[in-house]
Amino acid sequence: MSELKIIDSDLTLRCENIFCIGKNYADHISEMGDNVLPEEPVVFLKPSSSLAVNPETVTIPSFAGRKISDDLQNEVELVVVIANDCNNVSVSDADDFILGYAVGIDFTLRDLQSQAKRQGLPWTLSKGFRSSAPVSEIVLKENISDVNNLNISLSVNGEIRQSANTSQMIFKIDYIIHYLSYIFGLKKGDVIFTGTPSGVSRLSAGDVVKAEIESVGILEVKVE
Ligand code: MG
């Protein structure tokens, strides 16, 4: 399913590319055992088949009769949706190309990601599996007064695991759009996951994961 939905509206928008920014909160970089802040955004992609709007569940995929991982982890992220095709956008013009925002979870199979890092292999398997990119419905940007100052949090079974503010992002949204538009170009319906704060954790079957961003919304997904 790759149709994005706009809140309080019948409008849908086809999801094109899913860009994800890694290492965008210093406290998450340190919890991953790293101390080096990136000089430019760390970018990876998820396939559009990983997108799911308000899905009820997330499942670790099975292949050849067994689960491919036993370490599914939560990463709450502010998601930006692009309104129009654009290339080479300046930082000051970036806001013109934003349609709105959503709450997202960058579900990650951490064991496979760590293995890929050790072996110098791509992260795609650990980050791009089916339903690994759940998002809430889109809130139009006009309804958000300051996207760089929103509380962002995630709880598991009612216990807070991640709690931060978007002001802590190393690369702000306007710079991320500027950067991606120069290198890849952006398209209407592109989705950008903007990175997670600290508090990522291993999830178990039956866990209820609730992600929330002030003024944007709530996204609740059960681990199956
Ligand atoms: Mg992430």
CSV table of C-alpha atoms and ligand atoms in Angstrom, one decimal:
chain,number,residue,atom,x,y,z
A,1,MET,CA,0.0,0.0,0.0
A,2,SER,CA,1.6,3.2,-1.1
A,3,GLU,CA,-1.2,5.8,-0.9
A,4,LEU,CA,-0.7,8.6,1.6
A,5,LYS,CA,-3.8,10.1,3.3
A,6,ILE,CA,-4.5,13.7,4.3
A,7,ILE,CA,-6.2,14.2,7.6
A,8,ASP,CA,-9.9,15.3,7.5
A,9,SER,CA,-10.0,15.0,3.8
A,10,ASP,CA,-10.7,12.4,1.1
A,11,LEU,CA,-7.6,13.3,-0.7
A,12,THR,CA,-4.9,10.7,-1.2
A,13,LEU,CA,-1.4,11.1,-2.7
A,14,ARG,CA,0.7,8.4,-4.1
A,15,CYS,CA,3.9,7.8,-2.1
A,16,GLU,CA,6.9,8.0,-4.4
A,17,ASN,CA,10.4,7.7,-2.8
A,18,ILE,CA,11.0,7.2,0.9
A,19,PHE,CA,14.1,9.0,2.0
A,20,CYS,CA,15.4,8.4,5.6
A,21,ILE,CA,17.9,10.5,7.5
A,22,GLY,CA,20.1,8.6,9.9
A,23,LYS,CA,22.2,10.1,12.8
A,24,ASN,CA,20.2,13.3,13.1
A,25,TYR,CA,20.0,13.4,17.0
A,26,ALA,CA,23.2,13.5,19.0
A,27,ASP,CA,21.8,11.4,21.9
A,28,HIS,CA,20.8,8.6,19.5
A,29,ILE,CA,24.3,8.7,17.8
A,30,SER,CA,25.9,8.1,21.2
A,31,GLU,CA,23.5,5.3,22.2
A,32,MET,CA,24.6,3.5,19.0
A,33,GLY,CA,28.2,3.7,20.3
A,34,ASP,CA,29.3,6.4,18.0
A,35,ASN,CA,30.6,9.9,18.9
A,36,VAL,CA,31.1,11.5,15.5
A,37,LEU,CA,28.5,13.9,14.3
A,38,PRO,CA,27.9,13.7,10.5
A,39,GLU,CA,29.1,16.6,8.3
A,40,GLU,CA,26.2,16.1,5.9
A,41,PRO,CA,22.9,14.2,6.4
A,42,VAL,CA,23.2,10.4,6.4
A,43,VAL,CA,20.7,9.2,3.7
A,44,PHE,CA,19.2,5.8,3.1
A,45,LEU,CA,16.0,4.6,1.2
A,46,LYS,CA,13.1,2.4,1.9
A,47,PRO,CA,11.0,0.9,-0.9
A,48,SER,CA,7.5,2.4,-1.3
A,49,SER,CA,6.1,-1.1,-0.4
A,50,SER,CA,7.4,-0.5,3.2
A,51,LEU,CA,4.8,2.4,3.6
A,52,ALA,CA,1.6,1.7,5.6
A,53,VAL,CA,-0.8,4.4,6.7
A,54,ASN,CA,-2.0,3.7,10.3
A,55,PRO,CA,-1.4,0.0,10.1
A,56,GLU,CA,-2.7,-2.1,13.0
A,57,THR,CA,0.4,-4.4,13.2
A,58,VAL,CA,4.0,-4.8,12.2
A,59,THR,CA,5.6,-8.2,11.7
A,60,ILE,CA,9.1,-9.4,11.3
A,61,PRO,CA,9.1,-11.1,7.9
A,62,SER,CA,9.7,-14.8,7.5
A,63,PHE,CA,11.7,-16.5,4.8
A,64,ALA,CA,12.2,-20.2,4.2
A,65,GLY,CA,10.1,-21.0,7.2
A,66,ARG,CA,11.7,-18.7,9.8
A,67,LYS,CA,11.8,-15.1,11.0
A,68,ILE,CA,14.7,-13.2,9.4
A,69,SER,CA,15.4,-11.3,12.7
A,70,ASP,CA,14.7,-11.5,16.4
A,71,ASP,CA,15.5,-7.8,17.1
A,72,LEU,CA,12.8,-5.5,15.9
A,73,GLN,CA,13.3,-1.9,17.2
A,74,ASN,CA,11.3,1.3,17.4
A,75,GLU,CA,12.5,4.7,16.0
A,76,VAL,CA,9.9,7.5,16.2
A,77,GLU,CA,10.5,10.1,13.5
A,78,LEU,CA,8.9,13.3,12.2
A,79,VAL,CA,7.9,12.7,8.6
A,80,VAL,CA,7.9,15.4,5.9
A,81,VAL,CA,5.8,15.0,2.7
A,82,ILE,CA,6.8,16.8,-0.5
A,83,ALA,CA,4.2,18.8,-2.4
A,84,ASN,CA,5.8,19.4,-5.8
A,85,ASP,CA,8.7,18.1,-7.9
A,86,CYS,CA,11.8,20.1,-7.3
A,87,ASN,CA,15.5,20.2,-7.9
A,88,ASN,CA,18.3,22.4,-6.5
A,89,VAL,CA,16.2,24.1,-3.8
A,90,SER,CA,17.8,26.7,-1.6
A,91,VAL,CA,17.4,26.5,2.2
A,92,SER,CA,15.3,29.6,2.2
A,93,ASP,CA,12.9,28.2,-0.5
A,94,ALA,CA,12.6,24.7,1.0
A,95,ASP,CA,9.4,25.4,2.9
A,96,ASP,CA,7.6,26.1,-0.4
A,97,PHE,CA,7.9,22.4,-1.3
A,98,ILE,CA,6.5,20.9,1.9
A,99,LEU,CA,2.9,19.6,1.8
A,100,GLY,CA,2.7,18.6,5.4
A,101,TYR,CA,3.9,16.3,8.2
A,102,ALA,CA,3.1,13.0,9.7
A,103,VAL,CA,4.2,10.8,12.6
A,104,GLY,CA,6.4,7.9,11.4
A,105,ILE,CA,8.2,4.9,12.9
A,106,ASP,CA,11.3,3.7,11.2
A,107,PHE,CA,11.1,0.1,12.2
A,108,THR,CA,14.5,-1.5,12.2
A,109,LEU,CA,15.8,-5.0,12.4
A,110,ARG,CA,18.8,-4.1,14.5
A,111,ASP,CA,20.6,-7.4,14.4
A,112,LEU,CA,20.6,-7.4,10.6
A,113,GLN,CA,21.6,-3.7,10.5
A,114,SER,CA,24.5,-4.3,12.9
A,115,GLN,CA,25.6,-7.3,10.8
A,116,ALA,CA,25.4,-5.2,7.6
A,117,LYS,CA,27.5,-2.4,9.2
A,118,ARG,CA,30.2,-4.9,10.3
A,119,GLN,CA,30.3,-6.5,6.8
A,120,GLY,CA,30.1,-3.2,4.9
A,121,LEU,CA,26.8,-4.3,3.3
A,122,PRO,CA,23.6,-2.2,2.5
A,123,TRP,CA,21.0,-1.6,5.2
A,124,THR,CA,18.0,-2.4,2.9
A,125,LEU,CA,17.0,-5.7,4.5
A,126,SER,CA,17.1,-4.3,8.0
A,127,LYS,CA,15.2,-1.1,7.2
A,128,GLY,CA,13.0,-1.7,4.1
A,129,PHE,CA,10.9,-4.7,4.9
A,130,ARG,CA,7.1,-4.7,4.4
A,131,SER,CA,5.4,-2.2,6.8
A,132,SER,CA,8.7,-1.0,8.1
A,133,ALA,CA,7.6,2.6,7.4
A,134,PRO,CA,4.2,3.2,9.1
A,135,VAL,CA,2.9,6.8,9.0
A,136,SER,CA,-0.1,8.6,10.4
A,137,GLU,CA,-2.3,10.7,8.1
A,138,ILE,CA,-0.7,13.9,6.9
A,139,VAL,CA,-1.3,17.2,8.7
A,140,LEU,CA,-1.0,20.1,6.2
A,141,LYS,CA,1.9,22.4,7.0
A,142,GLU,CA,-0.3,25.4,7.6
A,143,ASN,CA,-1.5,23.8,10.8
A,144,ILE,CA,2.0,23.6,12.3
A,145,SER,CA,3.3,26.8,13.7
A,146,ASP,CA,7.0,25.8,14.3
A,147,VAL,CA,8.0,22.4,13.1
A,148,ASN,CA,11.5,22.9,14.7
A,149,ASN,CA,10.0,22.9,18.2
A,150,LEU,CA,7.7,19.9,18.6
A,151,ASN,CA,7.7,17.4,21.4
A,152,ILE,CA,8.3,13.9,19.9
A,153,SER,CA,7.9,10.7,22.0
A,154,LEU,CA,7.2,7.0,21.8
A,155,SER,CA,5.9,4.6,24.4
A,156,VAL,CA,5.8,0.8,24.6
A,157,ASN,CA,2.8,-0.7,26.5
A,158,GLY,CA,2.3,2.8,28.1
A,159,GLU,CA,6.0,3.2,29.2
A,160,ILE,CA,7.9,6.1,27.7
A,161,ARG,CA,11.0,5.0,25.8
A,162,GLN,CA,11.7,8.0,23.6
A,163,SER,CA,11.1,11.6,24.5
A,164,ALA,CA,12.7,14.6,22.8
A,165,ASN,CA,12.0,17.8,20.8
A,166,THR,CA,12.5,18.4,17.1
A,167,SER,CA,14.7,21.4,18.0
A,168,GLN,CA,17.4,18.7,18.8
A,169,MET,CA,17.7,17.7,15.1
A,170,ILE,CA,21.2,18.2,13.8
A,171,PHE,CA,20.1,18.9,10.3
A,172,LYS,CA,16.8,20.9,10.1
A,173,ILE,CA,14.1,20.1,7.6
A,174,ASP,CA,14.9,23.0,5.3
A,175,TYR,CA,18.5,21.9,5.0
A,176,ILE,CA,17.5,18.3,4.5
A,177,ILE,CA,15.2,19.3,1.6
A,178,HIS,CA,18.0,21.5,0.2
A,179,TYR,CA,20.5,18.6,0.4
A,180,LEU,CA,18.2,15.9,-1.1
A,181,SER,CA,16.9,18.2,-3.9
A,182,TYR,CA,20.4,18.9,-5.1
A,183,ILE,CA,21.6,15.3,-5.1
A,184,PHE,CA,18.5,13.2,-5.9
A,185,GLY,CA,15.8,15.8,-6.8
A,186,LEU,CA,12.5,15.5,-5.0
A,187,LYS,CA,9.1,14.5,-6.3
A,188,LYS,CA,5.5,15.2,-5.3
A,189,GLY,CA,4.6,12.4,-2.8
A,190,ASP,CA,8.2,11.8,-1.6
A,191,VAL,CA,8.3,11.1,2.1
A,192,ILE,CA,11.3,12.0,4.3
A,193,PHE,CA,11.9,10.3,7.7
A,194,THR,CA,14.0,12.9,9.6
A,195,GLY,CA,15.8,10.7,12.1
A,196,THR,CA,15.2,9.4,15.6
A,197,PRO,CA,16.1,10.6,19.1
A,198,SER,CA,17.6,8.2,21.7
A,199,GLY,CA,15.6,5.4,23.4
A,200,VAL,CA,15.4,2.8,20.6
A,201,SER,CA,14.7,-0.6,22.1
A,202,ARG,CA,14.0,-4.2,21.3
A,203,LEU,CA,10.3,-5.0,20.9
A,204,SER,CA,8.4,-8.3,21.6
A,205,ALA,CA,5.3,-9.8,20.1
A,206,GLY,CA,2.3,-8.3,21.7
A,207,ASP,CA,3.9,-4.9,22.4
A,208,VAL,CA,1.8,-1.9,21.7
A,209,VAL,CA,4.0,0.9,20.3
A,210,LYS,CA,2.5,4.4,20.4
A,211,ALA,CA,4.4,7.3,18.7
A,212,GLU,CA,3.3,10.9,19.2
A,213,ILE,CA,4.3,14.3,17.9
A,214,GLU,CA,2.8,17.4,19.3
A,215,SER,CA,0.3,19.0,16.9
A,216,VAL,CA,0.9,16.3,14.3
A,217,GLY,CA,-0.7,13.2,15.6
A,218,ILE,CA,-0.5,9.7,17.1
A,219,LEU,CA,0.5,6.5,15.5
A,220,GLU,CA,-0.2,3.2,17.3
A,221,VAL,CA,1.1,-0.1,16.0
A,222,LYS,CA,1.0,-3.6,17.6
A,223,VAL,CA,3.9,-6.0,17.2
A,224,GLU,CA,2.6,-9.3,15.9
B,1,MG,MG,15.7,6.1,11.7
